[in-house]
Coordinates of C-alpha atoms in Angstrom, one line a residue:
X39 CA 11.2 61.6 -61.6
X40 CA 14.4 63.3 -60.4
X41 CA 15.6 64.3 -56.8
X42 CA 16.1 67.5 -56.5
X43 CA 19.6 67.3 -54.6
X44 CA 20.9 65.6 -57.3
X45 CA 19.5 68.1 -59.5
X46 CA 21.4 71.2 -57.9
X47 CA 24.7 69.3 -58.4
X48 CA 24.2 70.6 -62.2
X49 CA 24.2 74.1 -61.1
X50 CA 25.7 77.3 -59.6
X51 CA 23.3 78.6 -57.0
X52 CA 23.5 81.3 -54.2
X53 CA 20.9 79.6 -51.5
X54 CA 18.4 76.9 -51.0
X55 CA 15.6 77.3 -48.4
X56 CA 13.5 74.4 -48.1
X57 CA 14.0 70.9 -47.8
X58 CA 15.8 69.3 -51.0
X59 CA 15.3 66.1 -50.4
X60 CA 12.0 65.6 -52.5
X61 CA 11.5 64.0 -55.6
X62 CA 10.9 66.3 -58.8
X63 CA 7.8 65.6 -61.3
X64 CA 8.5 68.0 -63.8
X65 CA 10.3 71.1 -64.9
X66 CA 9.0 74.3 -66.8
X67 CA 9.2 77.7 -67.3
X68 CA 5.2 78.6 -67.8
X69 CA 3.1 78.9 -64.5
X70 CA 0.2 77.5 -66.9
X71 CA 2.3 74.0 -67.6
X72 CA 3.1 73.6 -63.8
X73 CA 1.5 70.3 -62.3
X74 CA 1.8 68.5 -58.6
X75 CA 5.3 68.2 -57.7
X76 CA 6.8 70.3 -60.7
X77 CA 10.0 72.6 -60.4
X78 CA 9.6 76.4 -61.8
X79 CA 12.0 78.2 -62.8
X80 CA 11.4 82.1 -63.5
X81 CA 12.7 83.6 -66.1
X82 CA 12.1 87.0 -68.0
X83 CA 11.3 87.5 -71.2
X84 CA 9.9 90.1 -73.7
X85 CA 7.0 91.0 -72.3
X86 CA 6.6 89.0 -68.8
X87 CA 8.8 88.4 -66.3
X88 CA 8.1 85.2 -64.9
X89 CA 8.5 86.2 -61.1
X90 CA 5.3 87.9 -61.4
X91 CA 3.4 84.0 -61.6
X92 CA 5.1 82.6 -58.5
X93 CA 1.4 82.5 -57.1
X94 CA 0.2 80.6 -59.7
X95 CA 2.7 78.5 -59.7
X96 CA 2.4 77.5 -56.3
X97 CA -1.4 77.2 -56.8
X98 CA -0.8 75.4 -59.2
X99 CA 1.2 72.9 -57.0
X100 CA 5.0 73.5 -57.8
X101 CA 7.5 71.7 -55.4
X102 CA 10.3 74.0 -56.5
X103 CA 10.8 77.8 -57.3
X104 CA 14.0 78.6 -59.1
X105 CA 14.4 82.6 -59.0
X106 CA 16.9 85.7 -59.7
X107 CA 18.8 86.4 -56.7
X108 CA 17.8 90.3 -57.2
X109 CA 14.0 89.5 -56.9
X110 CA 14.8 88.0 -53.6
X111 CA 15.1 91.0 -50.7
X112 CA 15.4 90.5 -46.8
X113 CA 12.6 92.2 -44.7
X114 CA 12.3 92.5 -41.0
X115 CA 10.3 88.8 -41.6
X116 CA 12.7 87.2 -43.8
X117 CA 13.0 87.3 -47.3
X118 CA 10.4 87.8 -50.0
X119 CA 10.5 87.6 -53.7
X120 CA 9.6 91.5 -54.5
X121 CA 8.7 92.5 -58.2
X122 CA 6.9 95.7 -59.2
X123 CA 3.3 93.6 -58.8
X124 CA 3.6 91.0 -56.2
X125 CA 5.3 90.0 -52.8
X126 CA 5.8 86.5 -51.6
X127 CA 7.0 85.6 -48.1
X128 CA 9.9 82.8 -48.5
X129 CA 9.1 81.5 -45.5
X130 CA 5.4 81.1 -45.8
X131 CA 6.5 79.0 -48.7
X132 CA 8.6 77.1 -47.3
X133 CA 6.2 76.6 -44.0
X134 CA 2.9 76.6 -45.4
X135 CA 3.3 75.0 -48.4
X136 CA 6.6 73.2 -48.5
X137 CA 8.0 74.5 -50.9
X138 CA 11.7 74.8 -52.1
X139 CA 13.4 77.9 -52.9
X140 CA 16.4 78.1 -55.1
X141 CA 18.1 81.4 -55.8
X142 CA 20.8 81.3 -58.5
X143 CA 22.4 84.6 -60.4
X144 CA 21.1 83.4 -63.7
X145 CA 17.9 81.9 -64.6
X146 CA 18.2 80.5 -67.8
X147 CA 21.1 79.1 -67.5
X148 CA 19.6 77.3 -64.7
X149 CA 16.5 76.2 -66.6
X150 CA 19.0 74.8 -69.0
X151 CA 21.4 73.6 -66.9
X152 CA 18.4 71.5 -64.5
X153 CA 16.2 70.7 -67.8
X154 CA 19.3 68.3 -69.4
X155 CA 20.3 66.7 -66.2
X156 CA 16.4 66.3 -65.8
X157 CA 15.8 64.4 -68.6
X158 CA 19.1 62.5 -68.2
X159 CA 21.2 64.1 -71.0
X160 CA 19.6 63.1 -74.2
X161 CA 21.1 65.5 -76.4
X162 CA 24.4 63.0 -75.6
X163 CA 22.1 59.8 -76.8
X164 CA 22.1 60.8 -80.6
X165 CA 23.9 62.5 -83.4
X166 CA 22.8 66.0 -82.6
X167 CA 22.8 68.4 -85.7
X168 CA 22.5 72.3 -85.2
X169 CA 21.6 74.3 -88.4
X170 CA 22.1 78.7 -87.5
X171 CA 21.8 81.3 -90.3
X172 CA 19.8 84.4 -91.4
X173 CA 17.5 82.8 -94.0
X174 CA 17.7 78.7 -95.0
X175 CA 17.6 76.9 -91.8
X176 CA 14.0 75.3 -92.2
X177 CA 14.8 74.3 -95.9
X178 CA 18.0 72.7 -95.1
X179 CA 16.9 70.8 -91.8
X180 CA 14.4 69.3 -94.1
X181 CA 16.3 68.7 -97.1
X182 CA 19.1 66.8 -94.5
X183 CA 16.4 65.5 -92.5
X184 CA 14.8 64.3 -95.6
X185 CA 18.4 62.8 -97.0
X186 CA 19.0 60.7 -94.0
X187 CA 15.8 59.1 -93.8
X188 CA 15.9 58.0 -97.4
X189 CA 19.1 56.4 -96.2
X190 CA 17.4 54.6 -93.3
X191 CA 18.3 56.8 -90.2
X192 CA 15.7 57.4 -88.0
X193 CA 15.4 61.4 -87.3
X194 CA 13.8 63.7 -85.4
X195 CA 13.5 67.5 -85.9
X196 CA 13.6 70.7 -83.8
X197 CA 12.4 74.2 -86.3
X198 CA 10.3 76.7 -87.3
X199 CA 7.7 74.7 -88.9
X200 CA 7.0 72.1 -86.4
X201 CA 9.3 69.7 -84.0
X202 CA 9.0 65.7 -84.6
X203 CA 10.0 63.0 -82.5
X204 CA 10.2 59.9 -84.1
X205 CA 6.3 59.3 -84.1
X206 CA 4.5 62.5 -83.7
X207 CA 4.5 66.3 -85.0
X208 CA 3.8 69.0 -83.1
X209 CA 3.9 72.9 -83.7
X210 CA 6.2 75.2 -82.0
X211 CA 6.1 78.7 -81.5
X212 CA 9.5 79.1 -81.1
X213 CA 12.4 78.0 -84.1
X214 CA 14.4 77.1 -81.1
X215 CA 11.8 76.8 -78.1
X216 CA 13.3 76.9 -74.5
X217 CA 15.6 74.5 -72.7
X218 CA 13.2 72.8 -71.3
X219 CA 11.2 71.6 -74.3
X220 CA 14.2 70.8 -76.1
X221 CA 15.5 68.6 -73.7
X222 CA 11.6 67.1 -73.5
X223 CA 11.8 66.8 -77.7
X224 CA 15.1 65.1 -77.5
X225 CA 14.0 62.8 -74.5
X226 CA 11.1 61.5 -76.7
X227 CA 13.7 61.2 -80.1
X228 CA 15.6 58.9 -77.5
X229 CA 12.3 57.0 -76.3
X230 CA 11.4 56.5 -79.9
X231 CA 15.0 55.3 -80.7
X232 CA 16.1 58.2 -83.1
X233 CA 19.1 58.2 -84.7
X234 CA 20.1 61.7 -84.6
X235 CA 18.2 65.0 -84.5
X236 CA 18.0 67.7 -86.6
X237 CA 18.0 71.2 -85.1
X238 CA 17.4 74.7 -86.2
X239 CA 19.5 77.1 -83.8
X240 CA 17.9 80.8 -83.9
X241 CA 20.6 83.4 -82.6
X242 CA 17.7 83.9 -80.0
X243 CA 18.0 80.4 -78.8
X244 CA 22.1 81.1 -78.4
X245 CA 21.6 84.3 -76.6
X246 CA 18.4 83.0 -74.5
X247 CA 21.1 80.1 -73.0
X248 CA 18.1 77.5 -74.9
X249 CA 20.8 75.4 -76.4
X250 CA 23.4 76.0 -73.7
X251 CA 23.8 72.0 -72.5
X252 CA 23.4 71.0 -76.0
X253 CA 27.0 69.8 -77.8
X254 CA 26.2 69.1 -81.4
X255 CA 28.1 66.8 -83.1
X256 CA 27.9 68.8 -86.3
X257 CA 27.0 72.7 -86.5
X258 CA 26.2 74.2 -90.1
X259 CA 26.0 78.3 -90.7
X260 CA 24.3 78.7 -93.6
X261 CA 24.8 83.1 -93.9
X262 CA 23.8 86.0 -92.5
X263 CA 22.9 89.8 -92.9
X264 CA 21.6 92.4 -90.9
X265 CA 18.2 91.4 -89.3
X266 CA 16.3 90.6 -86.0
X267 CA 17.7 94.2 -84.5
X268 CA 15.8 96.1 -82.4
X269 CA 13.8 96.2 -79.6
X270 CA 13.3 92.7 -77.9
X271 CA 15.9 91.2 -80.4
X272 CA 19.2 92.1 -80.8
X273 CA 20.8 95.1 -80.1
X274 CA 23.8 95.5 -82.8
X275 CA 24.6 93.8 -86.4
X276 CA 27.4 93.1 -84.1
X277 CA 25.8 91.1 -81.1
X278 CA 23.8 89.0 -83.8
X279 CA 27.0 87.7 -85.1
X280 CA 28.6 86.9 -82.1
X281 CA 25.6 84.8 -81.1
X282 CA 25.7 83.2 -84.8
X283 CA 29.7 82.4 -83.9
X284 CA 28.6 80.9 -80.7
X285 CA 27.6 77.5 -82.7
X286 CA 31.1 77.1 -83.9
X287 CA 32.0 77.0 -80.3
X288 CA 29.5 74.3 -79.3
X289 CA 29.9 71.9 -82.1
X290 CA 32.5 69.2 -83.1
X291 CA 32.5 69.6 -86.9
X292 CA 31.3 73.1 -88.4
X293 CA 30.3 73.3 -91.8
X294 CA 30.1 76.7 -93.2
X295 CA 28.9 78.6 -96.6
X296 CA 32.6 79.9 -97.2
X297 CA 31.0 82.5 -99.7
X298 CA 29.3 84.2 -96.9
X299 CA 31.3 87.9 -96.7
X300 CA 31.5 87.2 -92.9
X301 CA 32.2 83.7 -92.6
X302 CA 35.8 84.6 -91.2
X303 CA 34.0 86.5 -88.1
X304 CA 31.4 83.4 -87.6
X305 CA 34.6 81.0 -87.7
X306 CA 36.8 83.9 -84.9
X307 CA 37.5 82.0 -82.1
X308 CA 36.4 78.2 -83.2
X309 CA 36.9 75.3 -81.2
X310 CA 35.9 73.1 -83.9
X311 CA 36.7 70.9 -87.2
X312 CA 35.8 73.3 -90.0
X313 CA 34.4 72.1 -93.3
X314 CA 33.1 74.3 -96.3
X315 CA 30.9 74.9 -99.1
X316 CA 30.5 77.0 -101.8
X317 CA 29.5 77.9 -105.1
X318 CA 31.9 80.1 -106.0
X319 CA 35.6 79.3 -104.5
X320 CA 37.1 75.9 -104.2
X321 CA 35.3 73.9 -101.3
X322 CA 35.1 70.6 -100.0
X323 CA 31.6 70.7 -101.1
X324 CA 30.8 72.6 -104.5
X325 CA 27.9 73.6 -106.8
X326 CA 28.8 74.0 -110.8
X327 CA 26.6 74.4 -113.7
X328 CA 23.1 75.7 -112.1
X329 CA 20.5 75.9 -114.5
X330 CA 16.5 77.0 -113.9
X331 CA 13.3 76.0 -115.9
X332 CA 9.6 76.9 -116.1
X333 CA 7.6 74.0 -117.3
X334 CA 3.9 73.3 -117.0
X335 CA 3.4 75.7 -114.0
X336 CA 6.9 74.0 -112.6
X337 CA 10.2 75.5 -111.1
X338 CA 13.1 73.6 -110.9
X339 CA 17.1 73.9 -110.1
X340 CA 19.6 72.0 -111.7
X341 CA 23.6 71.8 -110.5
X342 CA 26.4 69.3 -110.8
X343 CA 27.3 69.0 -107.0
X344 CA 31.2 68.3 -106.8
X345 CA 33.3 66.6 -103.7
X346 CA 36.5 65.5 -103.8
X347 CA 36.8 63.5 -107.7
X348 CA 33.4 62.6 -107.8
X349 CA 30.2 64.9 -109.4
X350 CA 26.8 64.5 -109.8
X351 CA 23.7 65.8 -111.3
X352 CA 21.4 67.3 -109.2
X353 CA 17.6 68.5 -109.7
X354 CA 15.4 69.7 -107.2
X355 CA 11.9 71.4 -107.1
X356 CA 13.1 74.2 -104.7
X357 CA 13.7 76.6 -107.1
X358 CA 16.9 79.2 -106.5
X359 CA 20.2 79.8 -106.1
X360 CA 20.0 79.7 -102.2
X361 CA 18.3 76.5 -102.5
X362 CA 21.5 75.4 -103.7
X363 CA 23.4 76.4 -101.2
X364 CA 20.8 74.8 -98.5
X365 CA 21.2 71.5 -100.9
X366 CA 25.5 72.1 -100.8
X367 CA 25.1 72.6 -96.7
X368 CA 22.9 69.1 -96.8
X369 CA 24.8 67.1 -99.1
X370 CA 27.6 67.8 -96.7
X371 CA 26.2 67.0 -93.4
X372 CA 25.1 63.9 -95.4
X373 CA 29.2 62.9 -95.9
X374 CA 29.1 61.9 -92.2
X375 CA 26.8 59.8 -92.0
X376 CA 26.6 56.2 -94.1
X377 CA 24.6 57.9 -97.5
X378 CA 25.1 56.8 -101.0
X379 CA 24.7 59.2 -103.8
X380 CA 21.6 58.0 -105.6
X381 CA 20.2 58.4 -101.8
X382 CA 20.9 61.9 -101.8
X383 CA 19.8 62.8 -105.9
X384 CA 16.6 60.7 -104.5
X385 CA 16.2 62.6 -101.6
X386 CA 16.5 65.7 -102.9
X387 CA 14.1 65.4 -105.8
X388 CA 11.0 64.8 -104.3
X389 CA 11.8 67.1 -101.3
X390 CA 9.2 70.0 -100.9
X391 CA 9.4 72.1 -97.6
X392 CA 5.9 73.6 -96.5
X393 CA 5.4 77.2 -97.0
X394 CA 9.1 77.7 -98.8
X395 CA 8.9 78.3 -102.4
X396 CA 5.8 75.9 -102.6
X397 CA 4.1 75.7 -105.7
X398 CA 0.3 75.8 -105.2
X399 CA -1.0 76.5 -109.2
X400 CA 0.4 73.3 -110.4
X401 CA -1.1 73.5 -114.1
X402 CA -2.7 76.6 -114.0
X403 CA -0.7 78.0 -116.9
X404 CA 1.0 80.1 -114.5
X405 CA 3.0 79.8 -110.7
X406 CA 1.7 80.9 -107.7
X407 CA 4.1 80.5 -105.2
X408 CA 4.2 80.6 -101.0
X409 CA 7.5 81.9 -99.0
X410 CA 8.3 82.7 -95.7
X411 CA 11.0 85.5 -97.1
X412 CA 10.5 88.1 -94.5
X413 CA 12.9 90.1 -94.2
X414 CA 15.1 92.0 -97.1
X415 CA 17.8 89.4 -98.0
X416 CA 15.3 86.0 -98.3
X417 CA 12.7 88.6 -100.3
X418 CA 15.7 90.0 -102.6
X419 CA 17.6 86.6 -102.8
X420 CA 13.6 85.2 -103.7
X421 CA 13.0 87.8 -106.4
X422 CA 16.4 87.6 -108.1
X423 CA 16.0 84.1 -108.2
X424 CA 12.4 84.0 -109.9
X425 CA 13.7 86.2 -112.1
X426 CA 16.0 83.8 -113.7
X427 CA 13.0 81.4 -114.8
X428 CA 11.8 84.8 -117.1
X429 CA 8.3 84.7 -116.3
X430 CA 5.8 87.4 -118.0
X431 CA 5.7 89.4 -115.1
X432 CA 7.0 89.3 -111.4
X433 CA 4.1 89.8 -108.9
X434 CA 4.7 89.8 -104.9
X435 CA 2.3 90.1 -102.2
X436 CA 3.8 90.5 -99.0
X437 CA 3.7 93.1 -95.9
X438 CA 5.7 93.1 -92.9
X439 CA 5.4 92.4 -89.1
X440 CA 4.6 94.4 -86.5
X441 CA 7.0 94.8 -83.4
X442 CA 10.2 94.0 -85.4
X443 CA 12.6 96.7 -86.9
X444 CA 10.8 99.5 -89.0
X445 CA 14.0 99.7 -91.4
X446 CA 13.1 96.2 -92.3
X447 CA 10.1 97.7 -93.8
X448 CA 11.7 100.2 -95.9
X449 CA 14.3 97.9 -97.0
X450 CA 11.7 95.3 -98.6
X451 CA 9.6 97.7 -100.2
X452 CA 12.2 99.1 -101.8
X453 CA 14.1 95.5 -102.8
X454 CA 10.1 94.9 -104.4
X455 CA 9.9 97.7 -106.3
X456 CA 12.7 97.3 -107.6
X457 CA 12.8 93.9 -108.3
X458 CA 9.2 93.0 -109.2
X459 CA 6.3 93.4 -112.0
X460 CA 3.8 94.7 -109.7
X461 CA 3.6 94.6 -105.8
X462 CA 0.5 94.3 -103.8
X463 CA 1.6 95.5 -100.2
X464 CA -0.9 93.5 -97.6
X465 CA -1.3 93.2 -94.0
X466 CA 0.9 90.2 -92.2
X467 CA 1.1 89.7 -88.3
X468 CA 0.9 93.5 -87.2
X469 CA 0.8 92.2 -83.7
X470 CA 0.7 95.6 -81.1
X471 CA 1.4 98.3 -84.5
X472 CA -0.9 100.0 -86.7
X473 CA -1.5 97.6 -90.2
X474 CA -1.9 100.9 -91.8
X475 CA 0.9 102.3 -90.3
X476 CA 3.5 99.3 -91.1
X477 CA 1.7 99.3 -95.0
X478 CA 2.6 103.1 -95.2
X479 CA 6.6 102.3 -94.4
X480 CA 6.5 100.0 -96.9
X481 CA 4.9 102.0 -99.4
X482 CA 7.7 104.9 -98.5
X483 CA 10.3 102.1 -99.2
X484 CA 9.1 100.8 -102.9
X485 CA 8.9 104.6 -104.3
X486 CA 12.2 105.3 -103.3
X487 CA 13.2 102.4 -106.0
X488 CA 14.8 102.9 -109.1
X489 CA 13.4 100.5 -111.6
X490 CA 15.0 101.4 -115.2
X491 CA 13.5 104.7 -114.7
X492 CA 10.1 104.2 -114.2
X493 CA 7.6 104.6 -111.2
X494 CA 7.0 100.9 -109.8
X495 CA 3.7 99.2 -110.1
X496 CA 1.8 98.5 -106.9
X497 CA -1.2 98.4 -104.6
X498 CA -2.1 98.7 -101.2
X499 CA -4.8 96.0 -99.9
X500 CA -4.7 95.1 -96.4
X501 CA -6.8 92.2 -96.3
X502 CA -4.8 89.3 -96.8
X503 CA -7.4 87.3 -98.3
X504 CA -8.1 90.1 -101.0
X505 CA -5.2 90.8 -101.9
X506 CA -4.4 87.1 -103.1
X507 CA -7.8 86.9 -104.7
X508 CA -6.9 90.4 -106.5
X509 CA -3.3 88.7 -107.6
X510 CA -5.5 85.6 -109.0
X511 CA -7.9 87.6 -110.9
X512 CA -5.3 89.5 -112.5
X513 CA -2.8 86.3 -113.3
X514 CA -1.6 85.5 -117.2
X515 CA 0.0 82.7 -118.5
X516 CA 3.6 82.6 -117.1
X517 CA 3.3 84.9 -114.7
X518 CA 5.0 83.8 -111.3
X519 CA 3.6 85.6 -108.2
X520 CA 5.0 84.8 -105.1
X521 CA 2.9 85.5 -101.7
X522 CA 5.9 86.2 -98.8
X523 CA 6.4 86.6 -95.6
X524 CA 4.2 83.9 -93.5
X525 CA 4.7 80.7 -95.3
X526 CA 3.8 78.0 -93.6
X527 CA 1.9 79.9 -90.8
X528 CA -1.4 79.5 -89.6
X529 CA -2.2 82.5 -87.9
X530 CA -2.4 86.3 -88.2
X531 CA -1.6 87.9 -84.9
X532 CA -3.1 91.2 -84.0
X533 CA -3.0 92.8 -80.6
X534 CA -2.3 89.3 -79.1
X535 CA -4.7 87.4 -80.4
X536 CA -3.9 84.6 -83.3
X537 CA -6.8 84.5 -85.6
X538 CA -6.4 81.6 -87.9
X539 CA -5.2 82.6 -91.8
X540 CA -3.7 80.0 -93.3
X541 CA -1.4 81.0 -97.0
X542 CA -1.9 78.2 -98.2
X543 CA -5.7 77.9 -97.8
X544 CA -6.4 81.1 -99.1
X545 CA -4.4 80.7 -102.1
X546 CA -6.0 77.5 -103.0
X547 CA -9.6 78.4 -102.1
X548 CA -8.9 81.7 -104.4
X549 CA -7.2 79.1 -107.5
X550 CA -11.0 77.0 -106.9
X551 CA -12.5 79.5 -108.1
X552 CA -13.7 81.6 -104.6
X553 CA -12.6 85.0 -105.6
X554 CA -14.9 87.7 -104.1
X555 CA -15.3 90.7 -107.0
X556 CA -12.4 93.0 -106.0
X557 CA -13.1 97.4 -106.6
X558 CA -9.3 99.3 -106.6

């Protein structure tokens, strides 16, 4: 527990109605997590502003509200938190229910600002690393996370796939959830005496303040192209960067891919130490020597890693050229920490991260692989990489998801037909659009390719589940075909509603032998 007058030292704040002097039980920012004595703080997001749950908050037994100072208007009875649905009276709080109100100009800075000091700083209790970039982030936290435990450090880990605190894992639905669950996360690392954490750093976790009161002691930019623009993301190519840069700002030591064209933007303006890698300029950390082979239904990379005068061999079973650079990006986060080398070549052998580039037809004759590439960059950079291991044919299953840009969907489609055997365009989370609609963009996209002047190859099944028993029944020896866009997911989401599809089950219930007969 915290008091709550100590707690408002951490912040800016316009007013305070209520009595402060109470002890706090909890802090959140979802009505539905709120428990006796917890403080809220309201905060908009996409689709709900969270002003409108004050009175379930309360119900629910909150001490505290934290809210905008414009959703707070004086009335001939005092003031009352006003938004388009619902009217509170401050002072029927206060009176009736003794409660505390806090008005402050921003709410998420608040949220982080209360949530650290909350949980007594923990982020300043280990070695905090933050991992930002386009596409990569979830390999490389694993492949660093995995380096330093082979070395002995106890780590926990903040991402896409799940969070982890030492003892237990836990989903998220965020890659970088809000303040206040990081600083929970991290509170736990400390309880369960973690060494350092591993973070992955979403550009809307920068711009959302989620990481605000959170220094890391190293910060690694991996790359970045134009994505996550549009409507409930960000507004410019532009603003995306800038809240990519915002790392290099927040961090001690930044280590960044110095091949990336627009690493000199993410590194305007740094307050940091800057270290690089690279596979194709000189580099404190560098890659030489990549080689790829097919065996027995297997992908691997091979590169002689280079820093300073010393070089070693490394082979992984993540198959790619940007698998190298997430390898360069952990080898070099692993130079500050006490790691020997045959820790790291250990590490980063047996390393497989779920739902990237994981093999699931081990044997089979052939490779059926399972991605998260969704957007154009991870499904090109994918594709070109499979490429290199000359497999019979190229096959990708993939469709894209629903409220997030539409050029996104042109763009892959015409990256697949371009760049694959045969494409079988499926359904993936359409969330509030059309399936139909969404498979139709893509469709526009893959026959405006130009494929050595032929027509490209494709199908259109929008059940998932089909359309990876249709890729099975049609498989040959030494094809590779790669299923994109959900990875390690369990979940499709349509019209808010997550009904369970797992890739990974489907794949391996169609490879036993449970393939449904398929008319096209």
């Amino acid at each position: 527990m915290q008091l709550l007058r100590s707690l408002l030292k951490q912040i800016s704040y316009e007013s305070v109605r209520g009595d402060d002097d109470r002890k706090i039980t909890d802090i959140c920012c979802h009505s539905e997590k709120v428990k006796e004595g917890s403080l809220f703080v309201c905060i908009n997001g996409y689709r709900n502003n969270g002003h409108e749950y004050v009175p379930q908050a309360v119900e629910h037994g909150a001490a505290v509200l934290v809210v905008d100072d414009r959703y707070v208007i004086g009335s001939r009875s005092g003031p009352v938190i006003l938004t388009e649905h619902m009217k509170v009276d401050v002072h029927e709080l206060i009176r009736d229910r003794n409660i505390c109100v806090v008005t402050v100009r921003d709410t998420r800075k608040a949220l982080s600002a209360l949530s650290a000091a909350f949980f007594d700083h923990p982020a300043e209790r280990m070695k905090m690393i933050g991992i930002t970039g386009t596409n990569g982030k979830t390999t490389t936290a694993f492949l660093t996370a995995g380096i330093l435990q082979e070395a002995g450090y106890r780590v926990g880990m903040i991402g896409t796939i799940e969070s982890y605190d030492g003892r237990r894992r836990e989903t998220v639905k965020n890659t970088t959830p809000e303040s206040c669950e990081i600083h929970r996360l991290l509170s736990r690392m400390v309880e369960n005496e973690c060494d350092c954490c591993v973070m992955e750093v979403s550009s809307q976790g920068i711009a959302l303040q989620r990481t605000a009161d959170v220094f890391f002691d190293i910060g690694v930019f991996l790359n970045i192209e134009p994505d996550h623009i549009g409507k409930g993301e960000h507004a410019t190519f532009s603003e995306y960067l800038h809240c990519k840069s915002r790392l290099m700002r927040q961090c001690g030591i930044g280590i960044v891919n110095q091949d990336d064209p627009n690493v000199d933007k993410i590194l305007a303006g740094h307050t940091c130490e800057v270290e690089n890698f690279s596979i194709r300029h000189p580099s404190d950390v560098m890659a030489e020597d990549e080689w790829y082979g097919m065996e027995s239904g297997s992908l691997q990379s091979h590169f002689t890693v280079k820093r300073e005068w010393r070089r070693e061999e490394i082979v992984m079973q993540l198959p790619g050229q940007f698998n190298v650079y997430n390898a360069l990006a952990a080898i070099s986060v692993a130079g500050h920490f006490k790691v020997d080398r045959e820790q790291i070549k250990a590490a980063l052998a047996k390393q497989v991260v779920p739902g990237r580039c994981q093999n699931m037809s081990a044997g089979a004759g052939y490779v059926f692989l399972i991605d998260y590439a969704h957007n154009e960059m991870s499904l090109r950079n994918l594709l070109e990489t499979l490429r290199k291991f000359k497999p019979a044919r190229l096959i990708v299953i993939f469709g894209c998801g629903g409220n997030r840009s539409v050029l996104r969907r042109y763009q892959m489609g015409e990256t697949a037909g371009r760049l694959a055997d045969f494409t079988i365009i499926t359904s993936d989370n359409p969330r509030w659009e059309d399936p139909e609609r969404i498979m139709d963009q893509i469709e526009d996209g893959l026959r405006g390719a130009v494929c050595a002047g032929e027509k490209p190859s494709y199908i259109k099944i929008s059940d998932r589940r089909a359309a990876v028993e249709y890729a099975v029944s049609m498989a040959e020896k030494r094809d590779i075909i790669v299923l994109a866009g959900k990875g390690h997911e369990s979940y499709q989401e349509i019209k808010g509603i997550r009904y369970p599809l797992d890739d990974r089950k489907i794949v391996q219930e169609a490879l036993d032998g449970g393939i449904r007969e398929y008319h096209c």
